[in-house]
Coordinates of C-alpha atoms in Angstrom, one line a residue:
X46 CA 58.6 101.3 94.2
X47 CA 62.1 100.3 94.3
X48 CA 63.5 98.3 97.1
X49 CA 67.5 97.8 98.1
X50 CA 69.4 95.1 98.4
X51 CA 70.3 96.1 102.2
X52 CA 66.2 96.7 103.4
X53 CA 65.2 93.6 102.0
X54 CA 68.6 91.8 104.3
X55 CA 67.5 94.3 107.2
X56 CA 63.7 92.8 106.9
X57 CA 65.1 89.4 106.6
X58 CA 67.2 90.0 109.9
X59 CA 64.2 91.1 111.9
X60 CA 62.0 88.6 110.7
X61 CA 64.7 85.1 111.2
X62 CA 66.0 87.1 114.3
X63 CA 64.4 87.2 117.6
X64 CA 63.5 90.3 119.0
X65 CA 65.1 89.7 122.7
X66 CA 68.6 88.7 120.3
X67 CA 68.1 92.3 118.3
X68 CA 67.5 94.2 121.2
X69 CA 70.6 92.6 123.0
X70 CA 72.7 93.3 119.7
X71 CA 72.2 97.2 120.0
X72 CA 72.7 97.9 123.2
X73 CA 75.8 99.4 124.6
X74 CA 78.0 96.3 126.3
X75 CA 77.6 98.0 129.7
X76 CA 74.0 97.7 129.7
X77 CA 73.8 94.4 128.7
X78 CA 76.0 93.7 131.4
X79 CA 73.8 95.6 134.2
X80 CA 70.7 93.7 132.7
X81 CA 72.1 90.0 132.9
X82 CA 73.5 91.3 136.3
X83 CA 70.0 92.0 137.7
X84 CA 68.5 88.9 136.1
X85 CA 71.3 86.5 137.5
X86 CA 71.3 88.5 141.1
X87 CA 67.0 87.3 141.2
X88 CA 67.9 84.1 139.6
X89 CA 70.6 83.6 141.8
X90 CA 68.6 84.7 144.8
X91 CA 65.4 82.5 144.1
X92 CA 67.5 79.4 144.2
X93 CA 68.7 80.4 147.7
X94 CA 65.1 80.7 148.9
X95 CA 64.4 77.6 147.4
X96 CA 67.9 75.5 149.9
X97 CA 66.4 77.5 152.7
X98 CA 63.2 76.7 152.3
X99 CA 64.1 72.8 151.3
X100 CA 66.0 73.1 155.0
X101 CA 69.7 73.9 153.7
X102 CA 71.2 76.1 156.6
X103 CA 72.8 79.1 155.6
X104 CA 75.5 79.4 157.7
X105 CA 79.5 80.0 156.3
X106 CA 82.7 80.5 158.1
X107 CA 85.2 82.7 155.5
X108 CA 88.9 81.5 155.6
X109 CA 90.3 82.1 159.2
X110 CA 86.9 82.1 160.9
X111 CA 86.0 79.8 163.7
X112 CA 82.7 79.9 163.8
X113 CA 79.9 80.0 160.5
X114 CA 77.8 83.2 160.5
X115 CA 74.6 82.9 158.7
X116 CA 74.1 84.4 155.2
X117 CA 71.2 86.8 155.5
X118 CA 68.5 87.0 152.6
X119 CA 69.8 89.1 149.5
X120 CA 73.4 87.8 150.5
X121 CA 73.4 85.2 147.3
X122 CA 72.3 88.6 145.1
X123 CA 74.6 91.2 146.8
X124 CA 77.7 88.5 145.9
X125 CA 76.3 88.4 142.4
X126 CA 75.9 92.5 141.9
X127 CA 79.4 93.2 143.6
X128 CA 81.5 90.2 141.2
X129 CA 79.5 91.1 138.3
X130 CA 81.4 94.5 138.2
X131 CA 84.5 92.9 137.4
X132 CA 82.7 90.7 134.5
X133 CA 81.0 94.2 132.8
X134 CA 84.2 96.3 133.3
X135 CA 86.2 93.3 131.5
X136 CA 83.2 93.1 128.6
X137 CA 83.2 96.6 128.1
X138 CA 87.3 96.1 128.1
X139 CA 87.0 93.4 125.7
X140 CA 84.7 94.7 122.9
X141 CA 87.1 97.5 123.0
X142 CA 90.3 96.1 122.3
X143 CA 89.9 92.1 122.0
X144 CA 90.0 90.7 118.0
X145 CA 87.5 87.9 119.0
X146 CA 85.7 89.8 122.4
X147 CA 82.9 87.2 123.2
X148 CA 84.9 84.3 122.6
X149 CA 88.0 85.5 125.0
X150 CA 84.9 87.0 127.4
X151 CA 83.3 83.2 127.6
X152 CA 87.0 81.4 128.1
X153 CA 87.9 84.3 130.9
X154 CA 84.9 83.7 132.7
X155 CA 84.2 80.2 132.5
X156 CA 88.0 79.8 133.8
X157 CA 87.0 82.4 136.8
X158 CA 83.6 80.6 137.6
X159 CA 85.3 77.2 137.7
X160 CA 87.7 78.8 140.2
X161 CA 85.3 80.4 141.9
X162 CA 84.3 76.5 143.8
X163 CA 87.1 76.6 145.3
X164 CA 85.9 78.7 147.9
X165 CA 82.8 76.9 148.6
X166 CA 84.5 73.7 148.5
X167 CA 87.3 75.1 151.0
X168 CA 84.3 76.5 153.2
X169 CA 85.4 75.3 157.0
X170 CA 82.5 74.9 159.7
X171 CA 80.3 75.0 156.5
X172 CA 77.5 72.1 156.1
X173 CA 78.0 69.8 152.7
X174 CA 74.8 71.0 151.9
X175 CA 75.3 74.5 152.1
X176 CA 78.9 73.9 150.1
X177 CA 76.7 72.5 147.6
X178 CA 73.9 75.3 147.3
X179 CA 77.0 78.0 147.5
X180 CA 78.7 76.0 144.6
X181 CA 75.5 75.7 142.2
X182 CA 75.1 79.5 143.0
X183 CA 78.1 80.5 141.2
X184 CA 77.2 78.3 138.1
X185 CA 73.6 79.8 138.3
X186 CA 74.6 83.3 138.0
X187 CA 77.3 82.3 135.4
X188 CA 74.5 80.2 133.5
X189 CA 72.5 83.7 133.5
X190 CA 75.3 86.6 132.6
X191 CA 77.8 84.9 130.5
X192 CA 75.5 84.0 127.7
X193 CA 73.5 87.5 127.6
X194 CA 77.0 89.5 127.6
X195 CA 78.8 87.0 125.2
X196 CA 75.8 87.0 122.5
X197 CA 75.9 91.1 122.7
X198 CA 80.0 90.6 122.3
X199 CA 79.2 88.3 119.3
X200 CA 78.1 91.7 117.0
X201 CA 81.3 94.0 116.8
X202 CA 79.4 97.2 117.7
X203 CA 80.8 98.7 120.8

């Protein structure tokens, strides 16, 4: 029984490699980006659960507003599925047509989350606290996609 020099680097992949890393490797960009999406939006989501339930109001006024209107449950998750659109659309762009796609992917988006604060920080008839929880959000779901979408960007299959 003869064995080639390519099975025995393909066993030695699958054995050093972990298996969530494999499966993340071969699977198309877009769906990689829909999976982190969905584990950021309950990620995200849970830690807003967790402010209201420690007591952090929930309640935001958007540029112009004069008075705060309250974020309802699933807000912090329906704000994470409707940016993350951009994010997978510019992956999918990126492993495309970029020379180094998960490197350019992780500056472009760590760029846009760090801008992202702005917002909360500029939040008027907003509570500190809530400014705080809104802020942390963004870096949770960035914390959650980035990574998963960069590591699948990292192998050049598109």
């Amino acid at each position: 029984m003869s064995v080639t020099v390519s099975q025995t680097q393909t066993a030695a992949q699958s054995v050093s490699t972990p298996h969530s890393t494999r499966s993340l490797a071969t699977r198309p960009v877009w769906l990689v980006g829909v999976l982190a999406t969905l584990a950021g939006a309950v990620v995200t989501e849970a830690f807003a659960l967790v402010a209201r339930a420690a007591g952090v109001p929930m309640d935001v006024a958007g540029p112009g507003q004069a008075e705060a209107a309250e974020i309802q449950v699933g807000g912090f998750a329906g704000g994470v599925l409707f940016w993350s659109i951009a994010g997978i659309v510019l992956a999918v762009a990126l492993a495309r047509w970029a020379e180094r796609p998960a490197r350019t992917f992780t500056v472009i988006t760590v760029v846009l989350t760090a801008l992202s604060l702005v917002g909360p920080a500029l939040a008027a008839h907003t509570a500190t606290s809530t400014q705080i929880v809104l802020a942390v959000s963004h870096v949770v779901a960035a914390a959650v996609i980035i990574p998963a979408l960069a590591l699948r960007l990292s192998h050049r299959r598109g």
